[in-house]
């Protein structure tokens, strides 16, 4: 098993499949009256969040607690980071406290890689800047496999603000490794030139959502990340929604079996309408639940379970 999980590229097909299979076993714990396993008793997991999060932070905490680990939650807001403490000094402090795993979200792309050089424990990238979010890709793959029975051979459209999306990058890497065909869809201003080939040869790019939908088994809508936009990438929110938003009539162009995904948080009414987000085809709430099982599997496997 790998020591750190920093990128979708860290996972070969066998390792990714092992994580998904372990997550399926972990999911059975959620149905029990006592939702706890003793697997990580005596281990310490630190959640180190320098950037806002709801789903990832809560699900990593739930995952570590369900495995009986001791959990330390660190938020940069209200910490000595506000007094100028560096990431390295914070890392060394966590190291001194005996962290076996550090789950890190950071606005700077590459921060988890730096952290991995400074701590002895495992580092899990919980989202770094516009770079990667590998556990999101794992929970997305888990959700596809649960709903559609397989990943290999699926046609997956990843739609919207690809430029700023760490979710898109990790998904392209992981889904390609697992044999899915990914098409990146969005306005030309929001799809970096050569990104598809740079990440995974065989990935397609399209600027025409309506043309891609009828051939898609999965459509993954991305949040338009206006907080990361310093320029005007499209004329208006209304124009964006008209060309690239998923509404009811567009959803009905999908094949009968196709599912609609979104990593959250959503801009309802922009990239996705409430009719679609709340429809039976939407897996958005399921993705959140699956996130706990997948993150349990990641922590369990990285920390070696009971095999110390
Ligand atoms: N999908 C995701 O990373 O959501 P949060 O920002 O709420 O963690």
PDB file of C-alpha atoms and ligand atoms in Angstrom:
ATOM      1  CA  UNK A   1       0.000   0.000   0.000  1.00  0.00           C
ATOM      2  CA  UNK A   2       1.138   3.580  -0.644  1.00  0.00           C
ATOM      3  CA  UNK A   3       2.263   5.736   2.313  1.00  0.00           C
ATOM      4  CA  UNK A   4       0.663   9.033   1.271  1.00  0.00           C
ATOM      5  CA  UNK A   5      -2.341   9.866  -0.912  1.00  0.00           C
ATOM      6  CA  UNK A   6      -1.469  13.140  -2.625  1.00  0.00           C
ATOM      7  CA  UNK A   7      -2.755  12.668  -6.179  1.00  0.00           C
ATOM      8  CA  UNK A   8      -5.022  10.505  -8.297  1.00  0.00           C
ATOM      9  CA  UNK A   9      -1.798   9.537 -10.069  1.00  0.00           C
ATOM     10  CA  UNK A  10      -0.598   7.780  -6.879  1.00  0.00           C
ATOM     11  CA  UNK A  11      -3.205   5.074  -7.486  1.00  0.00           C
ATOM     12  CA  UNK A  12      -2.727   2.231  -9.930  1.00  0.00           C
ATOM     13  CA  UNK A  13      -5.818   0.190 -10.845  1.00  0.00           C
ATOM     14  CA  UNK A  14      -5.126  -2.522  -8.255  1.00  0.00           C
ATOM     15  CA  UNK A  15      -4.636  -0.056  -5.379  1.00  0.00           C
ATOM     16  CA  UNK A  16      -7.693   2.007  -6.342  1.00  0.00           C
ATOM     17  CA  UNK A  17      -9.828  -1.136  -6.618  1.00  0.00           C
ATOM     18  CA  UNK A  18      -8.576  -2.314  -3.221  1.00  0.00           C
ATOM     19  CA  UNK A  19      -9.660   1.011  -1.694  1.00  0.00           C
ATOM     20  CA  UNK A  20     -13.107   0.789  -3.348  1.00  0.00           C
ATOM     21  CA  UNK A  21     -13.560  -2.833  -2.193  1.00  0.00           C
ATOM     22  CA  UNK A  22     -12.504  -1.913   1.354  1.00  0.00           C
ATOM     23  CA  UNK A  23     -14.921   1.055   1.265  1.00  0.00           C
ATOM     24  CA  UNK A  24     -17.746  -1.364   0.405  1.00  0.00           C
ATOM     25  CA  UNK A  25     -16.888  -3.336   3.564  1.00  0.00           C
ATOM     26  CA  UNK A  26     -16.690  -0.125   5.592  1.00  0.00           C
ATOM     27  CA  UNK A  27     -20.150   0.893   4.310  1.00  0.00           C
ATOM     28  CA  UNK A  28     -21.692  -2.014   6.236  1.00  0.00           C
ATOM     29  CA  UNK A  29     -20.620  -0.284   9.477  1.00  0.00           C
ATOM     30  CA  UNK A  30     -22.941   2.648   8.682  1.00  0.00           C
ATOM     31  CA  UNK A  31     -25.952   0.307   8.890  1.00  0.00           C
ATOM     32  CA  UNK A  32     -25.044  -0.965  12.376  1.00  0.00           C
ATOM     33  CA  UNK A  33     -26.444   0.320  15.648  1.00  0.00           C
ATOM     34  CA  UNK A  34     -22.882   0.959  16.913  1.00  0.00           C
ATOM     35  CA  UNK A  35     -21.077   2.541  13.955  1.00  0.00           C
ATOM     36  CA  UNK A  36     -17.548   1.795  15.177  1.00  0.00           C
ATOM     37  CA  UNK A  37     -14.616  -0.512  14.422  1.00  0.00           C
ATOM     38  CA  UNK A  38     -11.528  -0.828  16.674  1.00  0.00           C
ATOM     39  CA  UNK A  39      -9.120  -0.836  13.679  1.00  0.00           C
ATOM     40  CA  UNK A  40      -7.265   2.436  14.439  1.00  0.00           C
ATOM     41  CA  UNK A  41      -7.488   2.423  18.241  1.00  0.00           C
ATOM     42  CA  UNK A  42      -4.463   4.276  19.657  1.00  0.00           C
ATOM     43  CA  UNK A  43      -3.725   6.040  16.345  1.00  0.00           C
ATOM     44  CA  UNK A  44      -3.974   9.806  15.917  1.00  0.00           C
ATOM     45  CA  UNK A  45      -5.451  11.493  12.848  1.00  0.00           C
ATOM     46  CA  UNK A  46      -5.037  15.265  12.473  1.00  0.00           C
ATOM     47  CA  UNK A  47      -7.406  17.175  10.204  1.00  0.00           C
ATOM     48  CA  UNK A  48      -5.457  20.255   9.118  1.00  0.00           C
ATOM     49  CA  UNK A  49      -7.772  22.656   7.288  1.00  0.00           C
ATOM     50  CA  UNK A  50      -6.437  25.962   5.930  1.00  0.00           C
ATOM     51  CA  UNK A  51      -9.437  26.417   3.640  1.00  0.00           C
ATOM     52  CA  UNK A  52     -13.205  26.173   4.151  1.00  0.00           C
ATOM     53  CA  UNK A  53     -14.851  22.773   3.890  1.00  0.00           C
ATOM     54  CA  UNK A  54     -18.086  21.126   4.935  1.00  0.00           C
ATOM     55  CA  UNK A  55     -18.236  17.645   3.363  1.00  0.00           C
ATOM     56  CA  UNK A  56     -14.536  16.700   3.357  1.00  0.00           C
ATOM     57  CA  UNK A  57     -13.766  17.908   6.878  1.00  0.00           C
ATOM     58  CA  UNK A  58     -16.834  16.321   8.464  1.00  0.00           C
ATOM     59  CA  UNK A  59     -16.484  13.032   6.593  1.00  0.00           C
ATOM     60  CA  UNK A  60     -12.782  12.623   7.449  1.00  0.00           C
ATOM     61  CA  UNK A  61     -13.653  13.275  11.093  1.00  0.00           C
ATOM     62  CA  UNK A  62     -16.524  10.768  10.995  1.00  0.00           C
ATOM     63  CA  UNK A  63     -14.299   8.235   9.188  1.00  0.00           C
ATOM     64  CA  UNK A  64     -11.466   8.475  11.722  1.00  0.00           C
ATOM     65  CA  UNK A  65     -13.882   8.285  14.674  1.00  0.00           C
ATOM     66  CA  UNK A  66     -15.691   5.246  13.210  1.00  0.00           C
ATOM     67  CA  UNK A  67     -12.287   3.540  13.108  1.00  0.00           C
ATOM     68  CA  UNK A  68     -11.706   4.493  16.799  1.00  0.00           C
ATOM     69  CA  UNK A  69      -8.751   6.801  16.058  1.00  0.00           C
ATOM     70  CA  UNK A  70      -8.023   9.833  18.227  1.00  0.00           C
ATOM     71  CA  UNK A  71      -8.945  12.879  16.126  1.00  0.00           C
ATOM     72  CA  UNK A  72      -7.449  16.372  16.352  1.00  0.00           C
ATOM     73  CA  UNK A  73      -9.197  19.032  14.290  1.00  0.00           C
ATOM     74  CA  UNK A  74      -7.044  22.016  13.351  1.00  0.00           C
ATOM     75  CA  UNK A  75      -8.498  24.995  11.574  1.00  0.00           C
ATOM     76  CA  UNK A  76      -6.149  27.760  10.449  1.00  0.00           C
ATOM     77  CA  UNK A  77      -8.757  30.293  11.564  1.00  0.00           C
ATOM     78  CA  UNK A  78      -8.180  30.921  15.262  1.00  0.00           C
ATOM     79  CA  UNK A  79      -4.773  29.175  15.325  1.00  0.00           C
ATOM     80  CA  UNK A  80      -1.202  30.537  15.501  1.00  0.00           C
ATOM     81  CA  UNK A  81      -1.252  30.645  11.681  1.00  0.00           C
ATOM     82  CA  UNK A  82      -2.963  34.021  12.220  1.00  0.00           C
ATOM     83  CA  UNK A  83       0.246  35.104  14.044  1.00  0.00           C
ATOM     84  CA  UNK A  84       2.364  34.125  11.056  1.00  0.00           C
ATOM     85  CA  UNK A  85       3.294  30.530  11.891  1.00  0.00           C
ATOM     86  CA  UNK A  86       4.457  28.676   8.790  1.00  0.00           C
ATOM     87  CA  UNK A  87       3.093  25.399   7.413  1.00  0.00           C
ATOM     88  CA  UNK A  88       6.400  23.728   8.278  1.00  0.00           C
ATOM     89  CA  UNK A  89       6.332  24.841  11.926  1.00  0.00           C
ATOM     90  CA  UNK A  90       2.697  23.786  12.201  1.00  0.00           C
ATOM     91  CA  UNK A  91       3.662  20.411  10.700  1.00  0.00           C
ATOM     92  CA  UNK A  92       6.510  19.957  13.190  1.00  0.00           C
ATOM     93  CA  UNK A  93       4.101  20.772  16.038  1.00  0.00           C
ATOM     94  CA  UNK A  94       1.713  18.083  14.798  1.00  0.00           C
ATOM     95  CA  UNK A  95       4.645  15.699  14.458  1.00  0.00           C
ATOM     96  CA  UNK A  96       5.582  16.339  18.105  1.00  0.00           C
ATOM     97  CA  UNK A  97       2.004  15.442  19.065  1.00  0.00           C
ATOM     98  CA  UNK A  98       2.416  12.041  17.422  1.00  0.00           C
ATOM     99  CA  UNK A  99       0.177  12.402  14.364  1.00  0.00           C
ATOM    100  CA  UNK A 100      -0.015   9.081  12.509  1.00  0.00           C
ATOM    101  CA  UNK A 101      -1.925  10.690   9.644  1.00  0.00           C
ATOM    102  CA  UNK A 102      -2.388  14.303   8.572  1.00  0.00           C
ATOM    103  CA  UNK A 103      -5.371  15.127   6.391  1.00  0.00           C
ATOM    104  CA  UNK A 104      -4.662  18.498   4.810  1.00  0.00           C
ATOM    105  CA  UNK A 105      -6.687  21.026   2.836  1.00  0.00           C
ATOM    106  CA  UNK A 106      -4.764  24.080   1.695  1.00  0.00           C
ATOM    107  CA  UNK A 107      -5.343  26.911  -0.807  1.00  0.00           C
ATOM    108  CA  UNK A 108      -1.816  26.451  -2.223  1.00  0.00           C
ATOM    109  CA  UNK A 109      -1.393  23.760  -4.870  1.00  0.00           C
ATOM    110  CA  UNK A 110       1.391  21.407  -3.741  1.00  0.00           C
ATOM    111  CA  UNK A 111       1.126  22.118   0.014  1.00  0.00           C
ATOM    112  CA  UNK A 112       0.364  18.438   0.882  1.00  0.00           C
ATOM    113  CA  UNK A 113       3.490  17.369  -1.071  1.00  0.00           C
ATOM    114  CA  UNK A 114       5.636  19.733   1.020  1.00  0.00           C
ATOM    115  CA  UNK A 115       4.009  18.470   4.207  1.00  0.00           C
ATOM    116  CA  UNK A 116       4.830  14.881   3.242  1.00  0.00           C
ATOM    117  CA  UNK A 117       8.551  15.844   3.353  1.00  0.00           C
ATOM    118  CA  UNK A 118       8.252  17.157   6.912  1.00  0.00           C
ATOM    119  CA  UNK A 119       6.162  14.605   8.835  1.00  0.00           C
ATOM    120  CA  UNK A 120       6.767  10.919   9.543  1.00  0.00           C
ATOM    121  CA  UNK A 121       3.099   9.938   9.302  1.00  0.00           C
ATOM    122  CA  UNK A 122       0.879   9.538   6.237  1.00  0.00           C
ATOM    123  CA  UNK A 123      -0.376  12.653   4.456  1.00  0.00           C
ATOM    124  CA  UNK A 124      -3.752  12.698   2.723  1.00  0.00           C
ATOM    125  CA  UNK A 125      -4.520  15.504   0.298  1.00  0.00           C
ATOM    126  CA  UNK A 126      -8.032  16.775   1.112  1.00  0.00           C
ATOM    127  CA  UNK A 127      -7.883  19.384  -1.672  1.00  0.00           C
ATOM    128  CA  UNK A 128      -4.956  21.655  -2.570  1.00  0.00           C
ATOM    129  CA  UNK A 129      -5.706  24.836  -4.468  1.00  0.00           C
ATOM    130  CA  UNK A 130      -6.727  24.127  -8.046  1.00  0.00           C
ATOM    131  CA  UNK A 131      -4.542  21.026  -8.134  1.00  0.00           C
ATOM    132  CA  UNK A 132      -6.078  17.789  -6.795  1.00  0.00           C
ATOM    133  CA  UNK A 133      -8.669  16.201  -4.507  1.00  0.00           C
ATOM    134  CA  UNK A 134      -7.991  12.451  -4.733  1.00  0.00           C
ATOM    135  CA  UNK A 135     -10.452  11.214  -2.083  1.00  0.00           C
ATOM    136  CA  UNK A 136     -13.249  13.091  -3.906  1.00  0.00           C
ATOM    137  CA  UNK A 137     -12.339  11.167  -7.062  1.00  0.00           C
ATOM    138  CA  UNK A 138     -12.357   7.896  -5.101  1.00  0.00           C
ATOM    139  CA  UNK A 139     -15.809   8.565  -3.648  1.00  0.00           C
ATOM    140  CA  UNK A 140     -17.053   9.561  -7.103  1.00  0.00           C
ATOM    141  CA  UNK A 141     -15.688   6.316  -8.576  1.00  0.00           C
ATOM    142  CA  UNK A 142     -17.259   4.364  -5.698  1.00  0.00           C
ATOM    143  CA  UNK A 143     -20.624   6.037  -6.393  1.00  0.00           C
ATOM    144  CA  UNK A 144     -20.431   5.227 -10.127  1.00  0.00           C
ATOM    145  CA  UNK A 145     -19.579   1.599  -9.376  1.00  0.00           C
ATOM    146  CA  UNK A 146     -22.435   1.333  -6.842  1.00  0.00           C
ATOM    147  CA  UNK A 147     -25.020   2.848  -9.188  1.00  0.00           C
ATOM    148  CA  UNK A 148     -23.882   1.474 -12.562  1.00  0.00           C
ATOM    149  CA  UNK A 149     -22.056  -1.727 -11.554  1.00  0.00           C
ATOM    150  CA  UNK A 150     -18.723  -0.882 -13.192  1.00  0.00           C
ATOM    151  CA  UNK A 151     -16.294   1.901 -14.050  1.00  0.00           C
ATOM    152  CA  UNK A 152     -14.396   0.432 -17.016  1.00  0.00           C
ATOM    153  CA  UNK A 153     -16.072   1.399 -20.274  1.00  0.00           C
ATOM    154  CA  UNK A 154     -18.254   4.174 -18.799  1.00  0.00           C
ATOM    155  CA  UNK A 155     -18.481   7.488 -20.660  1.00  0.00           C
ATOM    156  CA  UNK A 156     -18.123  10.283 -18.112  1.00  0.00           C
ATOM    157  CA  UNK A 157     -18.723  13.960 -18.993  1.00  0.00           C
ATOM    158  CA  UNK A 158     -17.034  16.353 -16.553  1.00  0.00           C
ATOM    159  CA  UNK A 159     -18.714  19.710 -17.147  1.00  0.00           C
ATOM    160  CA  UNK A 160     -17.951  23.315 -16.318  1.00  0.00           C
ATOM    161  CA  UNK A 161     -15.123  25.149 -14.584  1.00  0.00           C
ATOM    162  CA  UNK A 162     -12.355  22.638 -15.323  1.00  0.00           C
ATOM    163  CA  UNK A 163      -9.702  25.362 -15.086  1.00  0.00           C
ATOM    164  CA  UNK A 164     -10.124  25.833 -11.331  1.00  0.00           C
ATOM    165  CA  UNK A 165     -11.243  22.293 -10.486  1.00  0.00           C
ATOM    166  CA  UNK A 166      -9.080  19.962  -8.389  1.00  0.00           C
ATOM    167  CA  UNK A 167     -12.020  17.532  -8.523  1.00  0.00           C
ATOM    168  CA  UNK A 168     -11.797  17.389 -12.330  1.00  0.00           C
ATOM    169  CA  UNK A 169      -8.036  16.750 -12.302  1.00  0.00           C
ATOM    170  CA  UNK A 170      -8.197  13.915  -9.790  1.00  0.00           C
ATOM    171  CA  UNK A 171     -11.213  12.386 -11.551  1.00  0.00           C
ATOM    172  CA  UNK A 172      -9.536  12.408 -14.969  1.00  0.00           C
ATOM    173  CA  UNK A 173      -6.491  10.650 -13.515  1.00  0.00           C
ATOM    174  CA  UNK A 174      -8.387   8.046 -11.499  1.00  0.00           C
ATOM    175  CA  UNK A 175     -11.200   7.306 -13.957  1.00  0.00           C
ATOM    176  CA  UNK A 176      -8.725   6.874 -16.816  1.00  0.00           C
ATOM    177  CA  UNK A 177      -6.702   4.441 -14.689  1.00  0.00           C
ATOM    178  CA  UNK A 178      -9.909   2.484 -14.025  1.00  0.00           C
ATOM    179  CA  UNK A 179     -10.815   2.350 -17.735  1.00  0.00           C
ATOM    180  CA  UNK A 180     -13.533   4.994 -18.083  1.00  0.00           C
ATOM    181  CA  UNK A 181     -13.652   7.416 -21.022  1.00  0.00           C
ATOM    182  CA  UNK A 182     -13.676  11.021 -19.793  1.00  0.00           C
ATOM    183  CA  UNK A 183     -14.809  14.038 -21.810  1.00  0.00           C
ATOM    184  CA  UNK A 184     -14.136  17.507 -20.406  1.00  0.00           C
ATOM    185  CA  UNK A 185     -16.929  19.921 -21.380  1.00  0.00           C
ATOM    186  CA  UNK A 186     -17.124  23.685 -20.871  1.00  0.00           C
ATOM    187  CA  UNK A 187     -16.439  27.062 -22.412  1.00  0.00           C
ATOM    188  CA  UNK A 188     -12.981  27.303 -24.045  1.00  0.00           C
ATOM    189  CA  UNK A 189     -11.951  29.884 -21.418  1.00  0.00           C
ATOM    190  CA  UNK A 190     -12.466  27.341 -18.630  1.00  0.00           C
ATOM    191  CA  UNK A 191     -10.677  24.359 -20.195  1.00  0.00           C
ATOM    192  CA  UNK A 192      -6.873  24.785 -20.198  1.00  0.00           C
ATOM    193  CA  UNK A 193      -5.208  24.027 -23.529  1.00  0.00           C
ATOM    194  CA  UNK A 194      -3.654  20.524 -23.547  1.00  0.00           C
ATOM    195  CA  UNK A 195      -5.055  19.619 -20.093  1.00  0.00           C
ATOM    196  CA  UNK A 196      -6.682  16.430 -21.364  1.00  0.00           C
ATOM    197  CA  UNK A 197      -3.518  15.074 -22.959  1.00  0.00           C
ATOM    198  CA  UNK A 198      -1.319  16.263 -20.093  1.00  0.00           C
ATOM    199  CA  UNK A 199      -3.414  14.405 -17.516  1.00  0.00           C
ATOM    200  CA  UNK A 200      -4.457  11.276 -19.372  1.00  0.00           C
ATOM    201  CA  UNK A 201      -4.081  10.652 -23.109  1.00  0.00           C
ATOM    202  CA  UNK A 202      -7.433   9.502 -24.483  1.00  0.00           C
ATOM    203  CA  UNK A 203      -9.377  12.166 -22.594  1.00  0.00           C
ATOM    204  CA  UNK A 204     -11.582  14.217 -24.929  1.00  0.00           C
ATOM    205  CA  UNK A 205     -12.571  17.883 -24.845  1.00  0.00           C
ATOM    206  CA  UNK A 206     -15.880  19.316 -26.096  1.00  0.00           C
ATOM    207  CA  UNK A 207     -17.392  22.785 -25.978  1.00  0.00           C
ATOM    208  CA  UNK A 208     -20.888  21.474 -26.824  1.00  0.00           C
ATOM    209  CA  UNK A 209     -22.734  20.027 -23.819  1.00  0.00           C
ATOM    210  CA  UNK A 210     -25.875  19.141 -25.787  1.00  0.00           C
ATOM    211  CA  UNK A 211     -23.854  16.984 -28.180  1.00  0.00           C
ATOM    212  CA  UNK A 212     -22.109  15.071 -25.369  1.00  0.00           C
ATOM    213  CA  UNK A 213     -25.122  14.308 -23.135  1.00  0.00           C
ATOM    214  CA  UNK A 214     -26.816  11.553 -25.215  1.00  0.00           C
ATOM    215  CA  UNK A 215     -23.571   9.498 -25.158  1.00  0.00           C
ATOM    216  CA  UNK A 216     -22.882   9.885 -21.431  1.00  0.00           C
ATOM    217  CA  UNK A 217     -23.392   7.320 -18.668  1.00  0.00           C
ATOM    218  CA  UNK A 218     -22.360   9.883 -16.061  1.00  0.00           C
ATOM    219  CA  UNK A 219     -22.496  13.659 -16.121  1.00  0.00           C
ATOM    220  CA  UNK A 220     -20.435  15.301 -13.389  1.00  0.00           C
ATOM    221  CA  UNK A 221     -21.253  18.981 -12.960  1.00  0.00           C
ATOM    222  CA  UNK A 222     -18.506  21.188 -11.508  1.00  0.00           C
ATOM    223  CA  UNK A 223     -19.026  24.233  -9.321  1.00  0.00           C
ATOM    224  CA  UNK A 224     -18.245  27.551 -10.994  1.00  0.00           C
ATOM    225  CA  UNK A 225     -15.524  28.798  -8.618  1.00  0.00           C
ATOM    226  CA  UNK A 226     -16.119  32.521  -8.756  1.00  0.00           C
ATOM    227  CA  UNK A 227     -13.898  33.081  -5.706  1.00  0.00           C
ATOM    228  CA  UNK A 228     -10.892  31.920  -7.785  1.00  0.00           C
ATOM    229  CA  UNK A 229     -11.800  34.006 -10.853  1.00  0.00           C
ATOM    230  CA  UNK A 230      -9.892  37.259 -11.321  1.00  0.00           C
ATOM    231  CA  UNK A 231     -11.022  37.669 -14.913  1.00  0.00           C
ATOM    232  CA  UNK A 232     -14.288  37.460 -16.778  1.00  0.00           C
ATOM    233  CA  UNK A 233     -14.381  33.919 -18.174  1.00  0.00           C
ATOM    234  CA  UNK A 234     -17.956  34.139 -19.518  1.00  0.00           C
ATOM    235  CA  UNK A 235     -20.323  37.026 -20.316  1.00  0.00           C
ATOM    236  CA  UNK A 236     -22.792  36.501 -17.448  1.00  0.00           C
ATOM    237  CA  UNK A 237     -24.114  33.861 -15.047  1.00  0.00           C
ATOM    238  CA  UNK A 238     -27.281  33.689 -17.148  1.00  0.00           C
ATOM    239  CA  UNK A 239     -25.300  33.040 -20.341  1.00  0.00           C
ATOM    240  CA  UNK A 240     -23.204  30.374 -18.582  1.00  0.00           C
ATOM    241  CA  UNK A 241     -26.347  28.601 -17.328  1.00  0.00           C
ATOM    242  CA  UNK A 242     -27.896  28.752 -20.806  1.00  0.00           C
ATOM    243  CA  UNK A 243     -24.881  27.107 -22.475  1.00  0.00           C
ATOM    244  CA  UNK A 244     -23.441  24.858 -19.765  1.00  0.00           C
ATOM    245  CA  UNK A 245     -25.990  24.544 -16.961  1.00  0.00           C
ATOM    246  CA  UNK A 246     -27.793  21.220 -16.482  1.00  0.00           C
ATOM    247  CA  UNK A 247     -31.569  21.817 -16.379  1.00  0.00           C
ATOM    248  CA  UNK A 248     -34.560  19.491 -16.766  1.00  0.00           C
ATOM    249  CA  UNK A 249     -34.760  19.497 -20.596  1.00  0.00           C
ATOM    250  CA  UNK A 250     -30.985  18.833 -20.853  1.00  0.00           C
ATOM    251  CA  UNK A 251     -31.165  16.040 -18.263  1.00  0.00           C
ATOM    252  CA  UNK A 252     -33.808  14.336 -20.416  1.00  0.00           C
ATOM    253  CA  UNK A 253     -31.265  14.133 -23.269  1.00  0.00           C
ATOM    254  CA  UNK A 254     -29.257  11.673 -21.151  1.00  0.00           C
ATOM    255  CA  UNK A 255     -29.709   7.912 -21.610  1.00  0.00           C
ATOM    256  CA  UNK A 256     -32.317   6.379 -19.250  1.00  0.00           C
ATOM    257  CA  UNK A 257     -29.692   4.803 -16.966  1.00  0.00           C
ATOM    258  CA  UNK A 258     -27.370   7.836 -16.734  1.00  0.00           C
ATOM    259  CA  UNK A 259     -26.620   9.502 -13.399  1.00  0.00           C
ATOM    260  CA  UNK A 260     -25.945  13.128 -12.462  1.00  0.00           C
ATOM    261  CA  UNK A 261     -23.134  13.930 -10.014  1.00  0.00           C
ATOM    262  CA  UNK A 262     -21.826  17.061  -8.314  1.00  0.00           C
ATOM    263  CA  UNK A 263     -19.058  17.203  -5.685  1.00  0.00           C
ATOM    264  CA  UNK A 264     -20.709  20.108  -3.840  1.00  0.00           C
ATOM    265  CA  UNK A 265     -21.084  22.788  -2.784  1.00  0.00           C
ATOM    266  CA  UNK A 266     -23.501  23.626  -5.622  1.00  0.00           C
ATOM    267  CA  UNK A 267     -24.485  26.929  -7.183  1.00  0.00           C
ATOM    268  CA  UNK A 268     -28.144  26.005  -7.639  1.00  0.00           C
ATOM    269  CA  UNK A 269     -29.534  27.780 -10.680  1.00  0.00           C
ATOM    270  CA  UNK A 270     -26.118  28.237 -12.285  1.00  0.00           C
ATOM    271  CA  UNK A 271     -24.381  24.960 -13.165  1.00  0.00           C
ATOM    272  CA  UNK A 272     -27.338  22.835 -12.028  1.00  0.00           C
ATOM    273  CA  UNK A 273     -31.034  23.546 -11.470  1.00  0.00           C
ATOM    274  CA  UNK A 274     -32.900  22.394  -8.337  1.00  0.00           C
ATOM    275  CA  UNK A 275     -35.054  20.103 -10.553  1.00  0.00           C
ATOM    276  CA  UNK A 276     -31.912  18.174 -11.568  1.00  0.00           C
ATOM    277  CA  UNK A 277     -30.087  18.331  -8.228  1.00  0.00           C
ATOM    278  CA  UNK A 278     -33.103  16.882  -6.409  1.00  0.00           C
ATOM    279  CA  UNK A 279     -34.071  14.335  -9.084  1.00  0.00           C
ATOM    280  CA  UNK A 280     -33.799  10.515  -8.675  1.00  0.00           C
ATOM    281  CA  UNK A 281     -30.885  10.558 -11.159  1.00  0.00           C
ATOM    282  CA  UNK A 282     -28.863  12.788  -8.855  1.00  0.00           C
ATOM    283  CA  UNK A 283     -26.309  11.018  -6.643  1.00  0.00           C
ATOM    284  CA  UNK A 284     -25.254  14.167  -4.782  1.00  0.00           C
ATOM    285  CA  UNK A 285     -26.408  13.112  -1.294  1.00  0.00           C
ATOM    286  CA  UNK A 286     -25.226   9.529  -1.922  1.00  0.00           C
ATOM    287  CA  UNK A 287     -21.762  10.900  -2.783  1.00  0.00           C
ATOM    288  CA  UNK A 288     -21.569  12.528   0.657  1.00  0.00           C
ATOM    289  CA  UNK A 289     -22.521   9.281   2.432  1.00  0.00           C
ATOM    290  CA  UNK A 290     -20.064   7.293   0.303  1.00  0.00           C
ATOM    291  CA  UNK A 291     -17.367   9.809   1.232  1.00  0.00           C
ATOM    292  CA  UNK A 292     -17.320   8.513   4.810  1.00  0.00           C
ATOM    293  CA  UNK A 293     -16.866   4.864   3.729  1.00  0.00           C
ATOM    294  CA  UNK A 294     -14.180   5.762   1.190  1.00  0.00           C
ATOM    295  CA  UNK A 295     -12.253   7.911   3.693  1.00  0.00           C
ATOM    296  CA  UNK A 296     -12.496   5.114   6.278  1.00  0.00           C
ATOM    297  CA  UNK A 297     -10.941   2.793   3.685  1.00  0.00           C
ATOM    298  CA  UNK A 298      -8.163   5.279   2.869  1.00  0.00           C
ATOM    299  CA  UNK A 299      -7.230   5.856   6.521  1.00  0.00           C
ATOM    300  CA  UNK A 300      -7.455   2.145   7.319  1.00  0.00           C
ATOM    301  CA  UNK A 301      -5.238   1.090   4.429  1.00  0.00           C
ATOM    302  CA  UNK A 302      -2.684   3.919   4.751  1.00  0.00           C
ATOM    303  CA  UNK A 303      -2.290   3.292   8.481  1.00  0.00           C
ATOM    304  CA  UNK A 304      -2.134  -0.468   8.049  1.00  0.00           C
ATOM    305  CA  UNK A 305      -5.262  -1.220  10.108  1.00  0.00           C
ATOM    306  CA  UNK A 306      -4.351  -3.505  13.010  1.00  0.00           C
ATOM    307  CA  UNK A 307      -1.104  -4.678  11.356  1.00  0.00           C
ATOM    308  CA  UNK A 308       1.296  -2.416  13.198  1.00  0.00           C
TER     309      UNK A 308
HETATM  310  N1  LIG B   1     -16.597  18.370  -2.343  1.00  0.00           N
HETATM  311  C1  LIG B   1     -15.909  19.065  -1.407  1.00  0.00           C
HETATM  312  O1  LIG B   1     -14.694  19.030  -1.333  1.00  0.00           O
HETATM  313  O2  LIG B   1     -16.726  19.783  -0.554  1.00  0.00           O
HETATM  314  P1  LIG B   1     -16.207  20.645   0.684  1.00  0.00           P
HETATM  315  O3  LIG B   1     -15.473  21.844   0.128  1.00  0.00           O
HETATM  316  O4  LIG B   1     -17.467  21.014   1.437  1.00  0.00           O
HETATM  317  O5  LIG B   1     -15.295  19.783   1.494  1.00  0.00           O
END
